PDB file of C-alpha atoms in Angstrom:
ATOM      1  CA  UNK Y  15     -52.119  39.109  34.034  1.00  0.00           C
ATOM      2  CA  UNK Y  16     -51.060  36.708  36.818  1.00  0.00           C
ATOM      3  CA  UNK Y  17     -53.859  34.334  35.812  1.00  0.00           C
ATOM      4  CA  UNK Y  18     -52.633  34.321  32.230  1.00  0.00           C
ATOM      5  CA  UNK Y  19     -49.078  33.587  33.320  1.00  0.00           C
ATOM      6  CA  UNK Y  20     -50.244  30.767  35.586  1.00  0.00           C
ATOM      7  CA  UNK Y  21     -52.403  29.341  32.823  1.00  0.00           C
ATOM      8  CA  UNK Y  22     -49.472  29.487  30.348  1.00  0.00           C
ATOM      9  CA  UNK Y  23     -47.178  27.807  32.849  1.00  0.00           C
ATOM     10  CA  UNK Y  24     -49.772  25.136  33.434  1.00  0.00           C
ATOM     11  CA  UNK Y  25     -50.084  24.485  29.707  1.00  0.00           C
ATOM     12  CA  UNK Y  26     -46.278  24.155  29.370  1.00  0.00           C
ATOM     13  CA  UNK Y  27     -46.194  21.692  32.273  1.00  0.00           C
ATOM     14  CA  UNK Y  28     -48.974  19.670  30.675  1.00  0.00           C
ATOM     15  CA  UNK Y  29     -47.138  19.595  27.343  1.00  0.00           C
ATOM     16  CA  UNK Y  30     -43.942  18.510  29.096  1.00  0.00           C
ATOM     17  CA  UNK Y  31     -45.773  15.734  30.913  1.00  0.00           C
ATOM     18  CA  UNK Y  32     -47.330  14.560  27.640  1.00  0.00           C
ATOM     19  CA  UNK Y  33     -43.904  14.567  25.955  1.00  0.00           C
ATOM     20  CA  UNK Y  34     -42.415  12.522  28.805  1.00  0.00           C
ATOM     21  CA  UNK Y  35     -45.308  10.090  28.634  1.00  0.00           C
ATOM     22  CA  UNK Y  36     -44.877   9.670  24.859  1.00  0.00           C
ATOM     23  CA  UNK Y  37     -41.144   9.101  25.324  1.00  0.00           C
ATOM     24  CA  UNK Y  38     -41.911   6.397  27.904  1.00  0.00           C
ATOM     25  CA  UNK Y  39     -44.329   4.732  25.489  1.00  0.00           C
ATOM     26  CA  UNK Y  40     -41.727   4.790  22.686  1.00  0.00           C
ATOM     27  CA  UNK Y  41     -39.100   3.332  24.995  1.00  0.00           C
ATOM     28  CA  UNK Y  42     -41.467   0.610  26.193  1.00  0.00           C
ATOM     29  CA  UNK Y  43     -42.168  -0.351  22.580  1.00  0.00           C
ATOM     30  CA  UNK Y  44     -38.670  -0.154  21.127  1.00  0.00           C
ATOM     31  CA  UNK Y  45     -36.288   0.200  24.058  1.00  0.00           C
ATOM     32  CA  UNK Y  46     -35.612  -3.515  24.272  1.00  0.00           C
ATOM     33  CA  UNK Y  47     -34.846  -3.656  20.563  1.00  0.00           C
ATOM     34  CA  UNK Y  48     -32.474  -0.695  20.853  1.00  0.00           C
ATOM     35  CA  UNK Y  49     -30.729  -2.299  23.830  1.00  0.00           C
ATOM     36  CA  UNK Y  50     -30.447  -5.561  21.934  1.00  0.00           C
ATOM     37  CA  UNK Y  51     -29.018  -3.781  18.881  1.00  0.00           C
ATOM     38  CA  UNK Y  52     -26.464  -1.926  20.999  1.00  0.00           C
ATOM     39  CA  UNK Y  53     -25.560  -5.173  22.702  1.00  0.00           C
ATOM     40  CA  UNK Y  54     -24.966  -6.852  19.341  1.00  0.00           C
ATOM     41  CA  UNK Y  55     -22.776  -3.953  18.226  1.00  0.00           C
ATOM     42  CA  UNK Y  56     -20.700  -4.171  21.401  1.00  0.00           C
ATOM     43  CA  UNK Y  57     -20.286  -7.933  21.009  1.00  0.00           C
ATOM     44  CA  UNK Y  58     -19.389  -7.577  17.318  1.00  0.00           C
ATOM     45  CA  UNK Y  59     -16.774  -4.902  17.984  1.00  0.00           C
ATOM     46  CA  UNK Y  60     -15.347  -6.882  20.864  1.00  0.00           C
ATOM     47  CA  UNK Y  61     -15.311 -10.018  18.734  1.00  0.00           C
ATOM     48  CA  UNK Y  62     -13.493  -8.211  15.932  1.00  0.00           C
ATOM     49  CA  UNK Y  63     -10.722  -7.006  18.219  1.00  0.00           C
ATOM     50  CA  UNK Y  64     -10.468 -10.408  19.874  1.00  0.00           C
ATOM     51  CA  UNK Y  65     -10.190 -12.096  16.470  1.00  0.00           C
ATOM     52  CA  UNK Y  66      -7.606  -9.563  15.291  1.00  0.00           C
ATOM     53  CA  UNK Y  67      -5.370  -9.899  18.347  1.00  0.00           C
ATOM     54  CA  UNK Y  68      -5.853 -13.514  19.409  1.00  0.00           C
ATOM     55  CA  UNK Y  69      -6.538 -15.325  16.107  1.00  0.00           C
ATOM     56  CA  UNK Y  70      -5.460 -13.335  13.051  1.00  0.00           C
ATOM     57  CA  UNK Y  71      -2.289 -11.919  14.598  1.00  0.00           C
ATOM     58  CA  UNK Y  72      -0.846 -15.307  15.649  1.00  0.00           C
ATOM     59  CA  UNK Y  73      -1.941 -16.880  12.352  1.00  0.00           C
ATOM     60  CA  UNK Y  74      -0.119 -14.167  10.401  1.00  0.00           C
ATOM     61  CA  UNK Y  75       3.025 -14.792  12.454  1.00  0.00           C
ATOM     62  CA  UNK Y  76       2.738 -18.551  11.973  1.00  0.00           C
ATOM     63  CA  UNK Y  77       2.271 -18.141   8.211  1.00  0.00           C
ATOM     64  CA  UNK Y  78       5.370 -15.932   8.020  1.00  0.00           C
ATOM     65  CA  UNK Y  79       7.348 -18.600   9.866  1.00  0.00           C
ATOM     66  CA  UNK Y  80       6.053 -21.429   7.664  1.00  0.00           C
ATOM     67  CA  UNK Y  81       6.776 -19.713   4.341  1.00  0.00           C
ATOM     68  CA  UNK Y  82      10.329 -18.735   5.245  1.00  0.00           C
ATOM     69  CA  UNK Y  83      12.028 -21.970   4.162  1.00  0.00           C
ATOM     70  CA  UNK Y  84      10.004 -22.189   0.945  1.00  0.00           C
ATOM     71  CA  UNK Y  85      11.171 -18.685   0.033  1.00  0.00           C
ATOM     72  CA  UNK Y  86      14.758 -19.773   0.631  1.00  0.00           C
ATOM     73  CA  UNK Y  87      14.318 -22.761  -1.680  1.00  0.00           C
ATOM     74  CA  UNK Y  88      12.778 -20.465  -4.285  1.00  0.00           C
ATOM     75  CA  UNK Y  89      15.785 -18.137  -4.146  1.00  0.00           C
ATOM     76  CA  UNK Y  90      18.038 -21.198  -4.571  1.00  0.00           C
ATOM     77  CA  UNK Y  91      15.950 -22.195  -7.620  1.00  0.00           C
ATOM     78  CA  UNK Y  92      14.991 -25.455  -5.884  1.00  0.00           C
ATOM     79  CA  UNK Y  93      11.515 -25.243  -7.369  1.00  0.00           C
ATOM     80  CA  UNK Y  94      10.105 -28.608  -6.296  1.00  0.00           C
ATOM     81  CA  UNK Y  95      11.178 -28.098  -2.687  1.00  0.00           C
ATOM     82  CA  UNK Y  96       9.814 -24.555  -2.710  1.00  0.00           C
ATOM     83  CA  UNK Y  97       6.498 -25.747  -4.069  1.00  0.00           C
ATOM     84  CA  UNK Y  98       6.003 -29.007  -2.156  1.00  0.00           C
ATOM     85  CA  UNK Y  99       8.195 -28.654   0.923  1.00  0.00           C
ATOM     86  CA  UNK Y 100      11.010 -30.866   2.203  1.00  0.00           C
ATOM     87  CA  UNK Y 101       9.082 -33.154   4.549  1.00  0.00           C
ATOM     88  CA  UNK Y 102       9.730 -30.917   7.543  1.00  0.00           C
ATOM     89  CA  UNK Y 103       8.947 -27.458   6.204  1.00  0.00           C
ATOM     90  CA  UNK Y 104       5.864 -26.849   4.082  1.00  0.00           C
ATOM     91  CA  UNK Y 105       6.029 -25.542   0.545  1.00  0.00           C
ATOM     92  CA  UNK Y 106       4.009 -22.797  -1.047  1.00  0.00           C
ATOM     93  CA  UNK Y 107       1.051 -25.080  -1.800  1.00  0.00           C
ATOM     94  CA  UNK Y 108       0.422 -25.935   1.852  1.00  0.00           C
ATOM     95  CA  UNK Y 109       1.043 -22.391   3.016  1.00  0.00           C
ATOM     96  CA  UNK Y 110      -1.485 -21.085   0.486  1.00  0.00           C
ATOM     97  CA  UNK Y 111      -4.036 -23.718   1.523  1.00  0.00           C
ATOM     98  CA  UNK Y 112      -3.515 -23.640   5.295  1.00  0.00           C
ATOM     99  CA  UNK Y 113      -3.094 -19.890   5.719  1.00  0.00           C
ATOM    100  CA  UNK Y 114      -5.534 -18.403   3.255  1.00  0.00           C
ATOM    101  CA  UNK Y 115      -6.636 -14.983   4.403  1.00  0.00           C
ATOM    102  CA  UNK Y 116      -3.174 -14.056   5.681  1.00  0.00           C
ATOM    103  CA  UNK Y 117      -0.638 -11.860   3.936  1.00  0.00           C
ATOM    104  CA  UNK Y 118       1.854 -14.699   3.529  1.00  0.00           C
ATOM    105  CA  UNK Y 119      -0.841 -17.155   2.486  1.00  0.00           C
ATOM    106  CA  UNK Y 120      -1.779 -14.749  -0.282  1.00  0.00           C
ATOM    107  CA  UNK Y 121       1.866 -14.322  -1.263  1.00  0.00           C
ATOM    108  CA  UNK Y 122       2.249 -18.101  -1.411  1.00  0.00           C
ATOM    109  CA  UNK Y 123      -0.268 -18.097  -4.288  1.00  0.00           C
ATOM    110  CA  UNK Y 124       2.026 -15.783  -6.231  1.00  0.00           C
ATOM    111  CA  UNK Y 125       5.073 -17.930  -5.551  1.00  0.00           C
ATOM    112  CA  UNK Y 126       3.232 -21.151  -6.386  1.00  0.00           C
ATOM    113  CA  UNK Y 127       2.059 -19.703  -9.703  1.00  0.00           C
ATOM    114  CA  UNK Y 128       5.597 -18.639 -10.528  1.00  0.00           C
ATOM    115  CA  UNK Y 129       6.904 -22.138  -9.667  1.00  0.00           C
ATOM    116  CA  UNK Y 130       4.348 -23.817 -11.899  1.00  0.00           C
ATOM    117  CA  UNK Y 131       5.365 -21.596 -14.809  1.00  0.00           C
ATOM    118  CA  UNK Y 132       8.963 -22.719 -14.307  1.00  0.00           C
ATOM    119  CA  UNK Y 133       7.713 -26.317 -14.342  1.00  0.00           C
ATOM    120  CA  UNK Y 134       5.677 -25.617 -17.504  1.00  0.00           C
ATOM    121  CA  UNK Y 135       2.437 -26.507 -15.712  1.00  0.00           C
ATOM    122  CA  UNK Y 136       0.655 -23.417 -16.859  1.00  0.00           C
ATOM    123  CA  UNK Y 137      -2.899 -24.469 -16.022  1.00  0.00           C
ATOM    124  CA  UNK Y 138      -1.898 -24.695 -12.339  1.00  0.00           C
ATOM    125  CA  UNK Y 139       0.044 -21.449 -12.653  1.00  0.00           C
ATOM    126  CA  UNK Y 140      -3.122 -19.679 -13.773  1.00  0.00           C
ATOM    127  CA  UNK Y 141      -5.090 -21.214 -10.891  1.00  0.00           C
ATOM    128  CA  UNK Y 142      -2.742 -19.875  -8.227  1.00  0.00           C
ATOM    129  CA  UNK Y 143      -1.942 -16.527  -9.827  1.00  0.00           C
ATOM    130  CA  UNK Y 144      -5.620 -15.678 -10.159  1.00  0.00           C
ATOM    131  CA  UNK Y 145      -6.021 -16.290  -6.412  1.00  0.00           C
ATOM    132  CA  UNK Y 146      -3.357 -13.679  -5.718  1.00  0.00           C
ATOM    133  CA  UNK Y 147      -4.004  -9.959  -5.315  1.00  0.00           C
ATOM    134  CA  UNK Y 148      -2.086  -7.152  -3.665  1.00  0.00           C
ATOM    135  CA  UNK Y 149      -2.120  -3.394  -3.230  1.00  0.00           C
ATOM    136  CA  UNK Y 150       1.534  -3.343  -4.260  1.00  0.00           C
ATOM    137  CA  UNK Y 151       1.255  -2.173  -7.860  1.00  0.00           C
ATOM    138  CA  UNK Y 152       4.673  -3.472  -8.882  1.00  0.00           C
ATOM    139  CA  UNK Y 153       4.046  -6.995  -7.583  1.00  0.00           C
ATOM    140  CA  UNK Y 154       0.512  -7.079  -9.007  1.00  0.00           C
ATOM    141  CA  UNK Y 155       1.927  -5.968 -12.338  1.00  0.00           C
ATOM    142  CA  UNK Y 156       4.346  -8.877 -12.189  1.00  0.00           C
ATOM    143  CA  UNK Y 157       1.466 -11.275 -11.475  1.00  0.00           C
ATOM    144  CA  UNK Y 158      -0.417  -9.981 -14.540  1.00  0.00           C
ATOM    145  CA  UNK Y 159       2.710 -10.444 -16.655  1.00  0.00           C
ATOM    146  CA  UNK Y 160       3.086 -14.030 -15.445  1.00  0.00           C
ATOM    147  CA  UNK Y 161      -0.576 -14.702 -16.212  1.00  0.00           C
ATOM    148  CA  UNK Y 162       0.045 -13.436 -19.733  1.00  0.00           C
ATOM    149  CA  UNK Y 163       2.946 -15.873 -20.080  1.00  0.00           C
ATOM    150  CA  UNK Y 164       0.917 -18.768 -18.691  1.00  0.00           C
ATOM    151  CA  UNK Y 165      -2.068 -18.161 -20.959  1.00  0.00           C
ATOM    152  CA  UNK Y 166       0.263 -17.715 -23.919  1.00  0.00           C
ATOM    153  CA  UNK Y 167       1.906 -21.082 -23.275  1.00  0.00           C
ATOM    154  CA  UNK Y 168      -1.546 -22.643 -22.981  1.00  0.00           C
ATOM    155  CA  UNK Y 169      -2.344 -21.381 -26.468  1.00  0.00           C
ATOM    156  CA  UNK Y 170      -4.907 -18.886 -25.201  1.00  0.00           C
ATOM    157  CA  UNK Y 171      -3.640 -15.860 -27.049  1.00  0.00           C
ATOM    158  CA  UNK Y 172      -6.586 -13.528 -26.428  1.00  0.00           C
ATOM    159  CA  UNK Y 173      -6.381 -14.049 -22.653  1.00  0.00           C
ATOM    160  CA  UNK Y 174      -2.602 -13.632 -22.778  1.00  0.00           C
ATOM    161  CA  UNK Y 175      -2.936 -10.337 -24.645  1.00  0.00           C
ATOM    162  CA  UNK Y 176      -5.463  -9.042 -22.094  1.00  0.00           C
ATOM    163  CA  UNK Y 177      -3.087  -9.729 -19.204  1.00  0.00           C
ATOM    164  CA  UNK Y 178      -0.070  -8.269 -21.007  1.00  0.00           C
ATOM    165  CA  UNK Y 179      -2.042  -5.066 -21.528  1.00  0.00           C
ATOM    166  CA  UNK Y 180      -3.149  -5.087 -17.882  1.00  0.00           C
ATOM    167  CA  UNK Y 181       0.473  -5.458 -16.828  1.00  0.00           C
ATOM    168  CA  UNK Y 182       1.606  -2.689 -19.170  1.00  0.00           C
ATOM    169  CA  UNK Y 183      -0.876  -0.171 -17.789  1.00  0.00           C
ATOM    170  CA  UNK Y 184      -1.023  -1.210 -14.131  1.00  0.00           C
ATOM    171  CA  UNK Y 185       2.184   0.464 -12.954  1.00  0.00           C
ATOM    172  CA  UNK Y 186       3.692   2.664 -15.632  1.00  0.00           C
ATOM    173  CA  UNK Y 187       6.162   4.099 -13.112  1.00  0.00           C
ATOM    174  CA  UNK Y 188       8.212   0.954 -13.758  1.00  0.00           C
ATOM    175  CA  UNK Y 189       9.359   1.516 -17.358  1.00  0.00           C
ATOM    176  CA  UNK Y 190      11.256  -1.763 -17.642  1.00  0.00           C
ATOM    177  CA  UNK Y 191       8.415  -4.043 -16.685  1.00  0.00           C
ATOM    178  CA  UNK Y 192       5.775  -1.931 -18.461  1.00  0.00           C
ATOM    179  CA  UNK Y 193       7.760  -1.834 -21.711  1.00  0.00           C
ATOM    180  CA  UNK Y 194       8.376  -5.566 -21.448  1.00  0.00           C
ATOM    181  CA  UNK Y 195       4.629  -6.201 -21.092  1.00  0.00           C
ATOM    182  CA  UNK Y 196       3.825  -3.955 -24.056  1.00  0.00           C
ATOM    183  CA  UNK Y 197       6.443  -5.671 -26.193  1.00  0.00           C
ATOM    184  CA  UNK Y 198       5.142  -9.140 -25.354  1.00  0.00           C
ATOM    185  CA  UNK Y 199       1.594  -8.054 -26.113  1.00  0.00           C
ATOM    186  CA  UNK Y 200       2.569  -6.438 -29.408  1.00  0.00           C
ATOM    187  CA  UNK Y 201       4.699  -9.417 -30.475  1.00  0.00           C
ATOM    188  CA  UNK Y 202       1.855 -11.796 -29.607  1.00  0.00           C
ATOM    189  CA  UNK Y 203      -0.645  -9.713 -31.567  1.00  0.00           C
ATOM    190  CA  UNK Y 204       1.644  -9.642 -34.595  1.00  0.00           C
ATOM    191  CA  UNK Y 205       2.986 -13.195 -34.718  1.00  0.00           C
ATOM    192  CA  UNK Y 206       0.352 -15.325 -32.977  1.00  0.00           C
ATOM    193  CA  UNK Y 207      -2.985 -13.546 -33.241  1.00  0.00           C
ATOM    194  CA  UNK Y 208      -2.233 -12.009 -36.652  1.00  0.00           C
ATOM    195  CA  UNK Y 209      -3.896  -8.843 -35.412  1.00  0.00           C
ATOM    196  CA  UNK Y 210      -1.970  -6.198 -37.334  1.00  0.00           C
ATOM    197  CA  UNK Y 211      -3.907  -3.210 -36.022  1.00  0.00           C
ATOM    198  CA  UNK Y 212      -3.459  -4.254 -32.388  1.00  0.00           C
ATOM    199  CA  UNK Y 213       0.238  -4.906 -32.936  1.00  0.00           C
ATOM    200  CA  UNK Y 214       0.751  -1.473 -34.520  1.00  0.00           C
ATOM    201  CA  UNK Y 215      -1.124   0.232 -31.689  1.00  0.00           C
ATOM    202  CA  UNK Y 216       0.976  -1.476 -29.022  1.00  0.00           C
ATOM    203  CA  UNK Y 217       4.325  -0.981 -30.787  1.00  0.00           C
ATOM    204  CA  UNK Y 218       3.500   2.714 -31.251  1.00  0.00           C
ATOM    205  CA  UNK Y 219       2.598   3.024 -27.574  1.00  0.00           C
ATOM    206  CA  UNK Y 220       5.829   1.260 -26.671  1.00  0.00           C
ATOM    207  CA  UNK Y 221       7.914   3.642 -28.784  1.00  0.00           C
ATOM    208  CA  UNK Y 222       6.133   6.764 -27.535  1.00  0.00           C
ATOM    209  CA  UNK Y 223       6.125   5.929 -23.822  1.00  0.00           C
ATOM    210  CA  UNK Y 224       9.398   4.072 -23.377  1.00  0.00           C
ATOM    211  CA  UNK Y 225      11.815   5.165 -26.145  1.00  0.00           C
ATOM    212  CA  UNK Y 226      14.840   4.743 -23.869  1.00  0.00           C
ATOM    213  CA  UNK Y 227      14.202   1.086 -23.068  1.00  0.00           C
ATOM    214  CA  UNK Y 228      15.560  -1.751 -25.182  1.00  0.00           C
ATOM    215  CA  UNK Y 229      12.053  -2.745 -26.250  1.00  0.00           C
ATOM    216  CA  UNK Y 230      11.172   0.840 -27.137  1.00  0.00           C
ATOM    217  CA  UNK Y 231      14.347   1.159 -29.188  1.00  0.00           C
ATOM    218  CA  UNK Y 232      13.437  -1.983 -31.171  1.00  0.00           C
ATOM    219  CA  UNK Y 233       9.820  -0.918 -31.808  1.00  0.00           C
ATOM    220  CA  UNK Y 234      10.722   0.786 -35.119  1.00  0.00           C
ATOM    221  CA  UNK Y 235      11.962  -2.501 -36.533  1.00  0.00           C
ATOM    222  CA  UNK Y 236       8.675  -4.247 -35.830  1.00  0.00           C
ATOM    223  CA  UNK Y 237       6.615  -1.307 -37.055  1.00  0.00           C
ATOM    224  CA  UNK Y 238       8.575  -1.436 -40.309  1.00  0.00           C
ATOM    225  CA  UNK Y 239       7.706  -5.119 -40.615  1.00  0.00           C
ATOM    226  CA  UNK Y 240       4.076  -4.084 -40.264  1.00  0.00           C
ATOM    227  CA  UNK Y 241       4.425  -1.444 -42.978  1.00  0.00           C
ATOM    228  CA  UNK Y 242       4.677   1.573 -40.688  1.00  0.00           C
ATOM    229  CA  UNK Y 243       7.640   3.905 -41.265  1.00  0.00           C
ATOM    230  CA  UNK Y 244       8.943   7.249 -40.042  1.00  0.00           C
ATOM    231  CA  UNK Y 245       7.294   7.252 -36.611  1.00  0.00           C
ATOM    232  CA  UNK Y 246       8.558  10.247 -34.639  1.00  0.00           C
TER     233      UNK Y 246
END
């Protein structure tokens, strides 16, 4: 019995030694690569935090400082100064160009697009508004609505209709802006695109979803023009 136990113990020791030896061989073959990979990960993580705190953070603060005066000019309806600056403070164009990748640089695209619409330079409005994106549904909805206006003024009715519909459905929690977008889309479909079916669909949606808004209240009149009566 003792011999069997000793033999079993010896076999286990041999297996353990073989396992250790195999582990050493694996480490010798791939250990350097693993160490290198881990080193790269450490450097990448460290670089990310360094960039966030020492580059991105200050750039965000600088962008917020630079856009401040342009926003004031915009509120004063001094569109050219807001867009191009006053010689001391930059306008939205420079903020968008110099601080792309920051929150305020992104917002400058929205403001610049809005300014160009006011100046009736709709091709430039489209350029800047399409560069803008945000997680704020209400502001993004407004950007889609402005894109619809810009494309409409450029005579691109199909593109305008697409953006009006995007605006209408992007943030339905805002009944005023959503109903406005639906109305513009329906009116465009009826009077510019001569797309009766699309106009009826949008006016019906407007009446059903937003009956208490001014646009929803007027939907019956336009449906009657299109030959649709007695919509409950």
